[in-house]
Tab-separated table of C-alpha atoms in Angstrom:
chain	number	residue	atom	x	y	z
A	1	MET	CA	-20.925	-9.482	-25.464
A	2	THR	CA	-24.144	-9.643	-24.726
A	3	LYS	CA	-26.305	-8.819	-27.543
A	4	HIS	CA	-29.446	-7.404	-24.997
A	5	LYS	CA	-26.824	-5.595	-23.103
A	6	VAL	CA	-26.820	-1.991	-23.282
A	7	TYR	CA	-23.756	0.820	-23.099
A	8	LEU	CA	-23.291	4.310	-22.662
A	9	SER	CA	-19.545	6.274	-22.497
A	10	PHE	CA	-18.365	9.035	-20.971
A	11	GLY	CA	-15.024	10.075	-21.790
A	12	ARG	CA	-13.043	12.818	-20.978
A	13	HIS	CA	-11.750	15.091	-23.498
A	14	GLY	CA	-7.545	14.979	-24.137
A	15	ARG	CA	-5.115	17.425	-22.415
A	16	TYR	CA	-4.954	21.275	-23.743
A	17	GLY	CA	-2.534	21.673	-26.497
A	18	ASP	CA	-0.583	24.553	-27.325
A	19	ASP	CA	-1.621	25.365	-30.406
A	20	THR	CA	-5.012	23.428	-30.830
A	21	ALA	CA	-7.786	21.758	-28.799
A	22	ILE	CA	-5.899	19.128	-27.681
A	23	MET	CA	-2.349	17.720	-27.694
A	24	ARG	CA	-1.178	15.818	-30.799
A	25	GLU	CA	-0.452	12.673	-29.136
A	26	ASP	CA	-3.785	12.777	-27.107
A	27	MET	CA	-4.715	12.956	-30.777
A	28	LEU	CA	-3.728	9.700	-31.388
A	29	LYS	CA	-4.720	8.568	-28.062
A	30	SER	CA	-8.631	9.350	-28.589
A	31	TYR	CA	-8.039	7.332	-32.134
A	32	ILE	CA	-6.933	4.247	-30.393
A	33	MET	CA	-9.753	4.662	-27.495
A	34	GLY	CA	-11.934	4.910	-30.206
A	35	GLN	CA	-10.412	1.742	-32.015
A	36	ASN	CA	-10.544	0.141	-28.353
A	37	LEU	CA	-14.073	0.721	-27.934
A	38	HIS	CA	-15.070	-0.392	-31.257
A	39	GLN	CA	-13.514	-3.504	-30.846
A	40	ILE	CA	-15.288	-4.616	-27.592
A	41	MET	CA	-18.978	-3.082	-27.855
A	42	PRO	CA	-21.741	-2.960	-30.322
A	43	CYS	CA	-22.121	-0.451	-32.883
A	44	CYS	CA	-21.863	2.818	-31.632
A	45	ALA	CA	-24.975	5.227	-32.655
A	46	ALA	CA	-23.658	8.198	-32.249
A	47	VAL	CA	-21.338	10.549	-30.561
A	48	TYR	CA	-22.225	13.398	-28.930
A	49	HIS	CA	-20.355	16.217	-27.328
A	50	SER	CA	-19.515	19.512	-25.856
A	51	PRO	CA	-19.132	22.368	-27.871
A	52	LEU	CA	-15.726	23.111	-26.347
A	53	ALA	CA	-12.759	22.813	-28.584
A	54	ARG	CA	-11.272	19.999	-26.127
A	55	ALA	CA	-13.987	17.841	-26.236
A	56	GLN	CA	-15.271	18.218	-29.902
A	57	GLN	CA	-11.370	17.207	-31.081
A	58	THR	CA	-11.423	14.401	-28.738
A	59	ALA	CA	-14.780	13.378	-29.956
A	60	GLN	CA	-13.815	13.701	-33.669
A	61	PHE	CA	-11.048	11.220	-33.245
A	62	GLN	CA	-12.689	8.854	-31.177
A	63	ALA	CA	-15.682	8.661	-33.010
A	64	LEU	CA	-12.803	7.884	-36.756
A	65	GLY	CA	-11.587	5.026	-34.059
A	66	LEU	CA	-15.267	4.126	-33.389
A	67	ASP	CA	-16.215	3.876	-37.115
A	68	CYS	CA	-19.165	6.051	-36.253
A	69	ALA	CA	-20.339	8.624	-38.538
A	70	HIS	CA	-22.708	10.204	-36.362
A	71	LEU	CA	-20.849	13.359	-34.223
A	72	LEU	CA	-23.324	15.485	-32.322
A	73	GLU	CA	-22.286	18.350	-30.407
A	74	CYS	CA	-24.238	19.158	-27.292
A	75	ASP	CA	-24.733	22.246	-24.973
A	76	PHE	CA	-25.732	19.711	-22.241
A	77	LEU	CA	-22.612	18.261	-21.864
A	78	HIS	CA	-20.541	21.661	-22.038
A	79	GLU	CA	-19.080	21.793	-18.398
A	80	ASP	CA	-21.000	24.680	-16.498
A	81	CYS	CA	-24.153	22.709	-17.304
A	82	ASP	CA	-26.428	22.055	-14.052
A	83	LYS	CA	-26.432	18.338	-13.238
A	84	PHE	CA	-30.595	19.193	-13.950
A	85	SER	CA	-30.234	19.260	-17.525
A	86	VAL	CA	-27.132	16.918	-18.055
A	87	ARG	CA	-29.218	14.414	-15.945
A	88	LYS	CA	-32.512	15.230	-17.838
A	89	PHE	CA	-30.239	15.416	-21.791
A	90	ILE	CA	-29.130	11.504	-20.880
A	91	ASN	CA	-32.588	10.101	-19.805
A	92	GLN	CA	-34.560	11.790	-22.912
A	93	LEU	CA	-31.696	9.812	-24.945
A	94	ILE	CA	-32.688	6.805	-23.113
A	95	ILE	CA	-35.955	7.244	-23.602
A	96	ASN	CA	-35.698	7.950	-27.011
A	97	THR	CA	-33.478	5.410	-28.469
A	98	ALA	CA	-34.872	2.701	-30.880
A	99	GLU	CA	-34.867	-0.906	-29.475
A	100	ASN	CA	-31.779	-1.864	-31.694
A	101	VAL	CA	-29.940	0.990	-30.506
A	102	SER	CA	-27.199	-0.892	-27.750
A	103	TYR	CA	-24.384	2.261	-27.233
A	104	TYR	CA	-23.794	5.901	-27.329
A	105	HIS	CA	-20.681	7.718	-26.402
A	106	MET	CA	-20.213	11.369	-24.976
A	107	VAL	CA	-17.156	13.037	-24.493
A	108	THR	CA	-17.563	15.715	-22.066
A	109	HIS	CA	-15.429	16.945	-19.240
A	110	GLN	CA	-14.495	15.995	-15.915
A	111	PRO	CA	-17.631	18.549	-13.705
A	112	VAL	CA	-20.221	16.859	-16.051
A	113	VAL	CA	-18.828	13.066	-15.314
A	114	GLU	CA	-18.993	14.153	-11.510
A	115	LYS	CA	-22.589	15.784	-12.069
A	116	LEU	CA	-23.813	12.242	-13.136
A	117	GLY	CA	-21.701	10.790	-10.135
A	118	LEU	CA	-19.409	8.564	-12.015
A	119	PRO	CA	-15.761	8.107	-10.767
A	120	PHE	CA	-12.926	10.174	-11.650
A	121	LEU	CA	-11.615	9.979	-14.954
A	122	ALA	CA	-8.297	11.786	-16.197
A	123	ALA	CA	-7.816	13.681	-19.531
A	124	GLY	CA	-8.623	11.253	-22.207
A	125	GLU	CA	-10.119	8.262	-20.103
A	126	VAL	CA	-13.516	6.670	-20.237
A	127	CYS	CA	-16.045	5.389	-17.823
A	128	LEU	CA	-18.467	2.859	-19.305
A	129	LEU	CA	-21.636	2.005	-18.298
A	130	THR	CA	-22.978	-1.526	-19.013
A	131	ALA	CA	-26.758	-2.298	-18.035
A	132	GLU	CA	-29.163	-5.011	-18.998
A	133	ASN	CA	-31.650	-2.846	-21.077
A	134	TRP	CA	-32.349	0.728	-21.374
A	135	THR	CA	-34.886	0.527	-18.536
A	136	GLU	CA	-32.467	-0.991	-16.228
A	137	MET	CA	-30.206	2.195	-17.666
A	138	LEU	CA	-32.888	4.799	-17.111
A	139	ALA	CA	-33.241	3.114	-13.612
A	140	ASP	CA	-29.108	3.650	-12.414
A	141	ASN	CA	-29.097	0.040	-12.577
A	142	PHE	CA	-25.424	-0.525	-14.372
A	143	ALA	CA	-22.026	-1.805	-14.012
A	144	VAL	CA	-19.051	0.840	-14.009
A	145	GLN	CA	-15.825	0.738	-15.406
A	146	VAL	CA	-13.440	3.200	-15.923
A	147	ILE	CA	-11.318	2.323	-19.667
A	148	LYS	CA	-7.366	4.054	-18.854
A	149	LEU	CA	-6.142	6.273	-21.596
A	150	PRO	CA	-3.962	3.761	-24.070
A	151	GLU	CA	-0.572	4.005	-24.589
A	152	ILE	CA	0.972	4.556	-28.183
A	153	THR	CA	2.725	1.752	-29.015
A	154	PRO	CA	6.074	1.282	-31.395
A	155	GLU	CA	3.555	-0.877	-33.454
A	156	PHE	CA	1.195	2.082	-33.908
A	157	TRP	CA	3.994	4.280	-34.925
A	158	GLN	CA	5.395	2.284	-37.235
A	159	LYS	CA	1.759	1.899	-38.775
A	160	LEU	CA	0.832	5.394	-38.836
A	161	ASP	CA	4.511	5.877	-40.473
A	162	LEU	CA	5.387	9.043	-38.379
A	163	THR	CA	7.737	9.733	-34.938
A	164	LEU	CA	6.555	11.781	-32.103
A	165	ALA	CA	8.857	14.835	-33.560
A	166	GLN	CA	7.017	14.441	-37.026
A	167	LEU	CA	3.869	14.029	-35.919
A	168	GLU	CA	3.824	17.839	-33.999
A	169	ASN	CA	4.854	19.125	-37.088
A	170	LEU	CA	1.550	18.320	-38.055
A	171	SER	CA	-1.765	20.266	-37.917
A	172	ALA	CA	-4.759	18.798	-36.705
A	173	VAL	CA	-6.400	17.802	-40.071
A	174	GLU	CA	-2.735	16.534	-41.176
A	175	ILE	CA	-3.321	13.908	-38.455
A	176	TYR	CA	-6.776	12.809	-39.114
A	177	GLN	CA	-6.449	12.205	-42.434
A	178	LYS	CA	-3.336	10.590	-41.854
A	179	LEU	CA	-5.518	8.642	-39.492
A	180	GLN	CA	-8.269	8.129	-42.246
A	181	GLY	CA	-5.791	6.346	-44.224
A	182	LEU	CA	-5.387	3.340	-41.426
A	183	SER	CA	-8.809	2.477	-41.611
């Protein structure tokens, strides 16, 4: 990672759950995705998310993994938002970014990803945009990389001190609290 580069990442929400906004296993995968991004990226200035529950919940778990306290709801990341509004939001964010900020993460939906002209993302995957500076990012002069949804390793289950069966019996709040204990 070179310090002068800047980054935007767009994550697609996790899979729908039966009685939660996203499946419990995807809560863990979202956290792990956030941790993986945290290891390779500079400090994340903010995590923006669509107002829909599945995006909000994915963002919450990714922000925890990213160690980012700034979790912000954004109507312009809603799946029904028009292309012009999505682009305007992103452009305004870039234009108003301080020089010392080099990374933002967004959690949204496939229709928004398509409107931005980014590659298809499966549920939970992330598209990372890298540019030399914010002016280049604004000019759409960036490299694109798709980051696949991570698997939950046996070591992670052991560290979490849970099984998949036990996980299914926990609420989203209890899972979040359990993950906070790992940080």
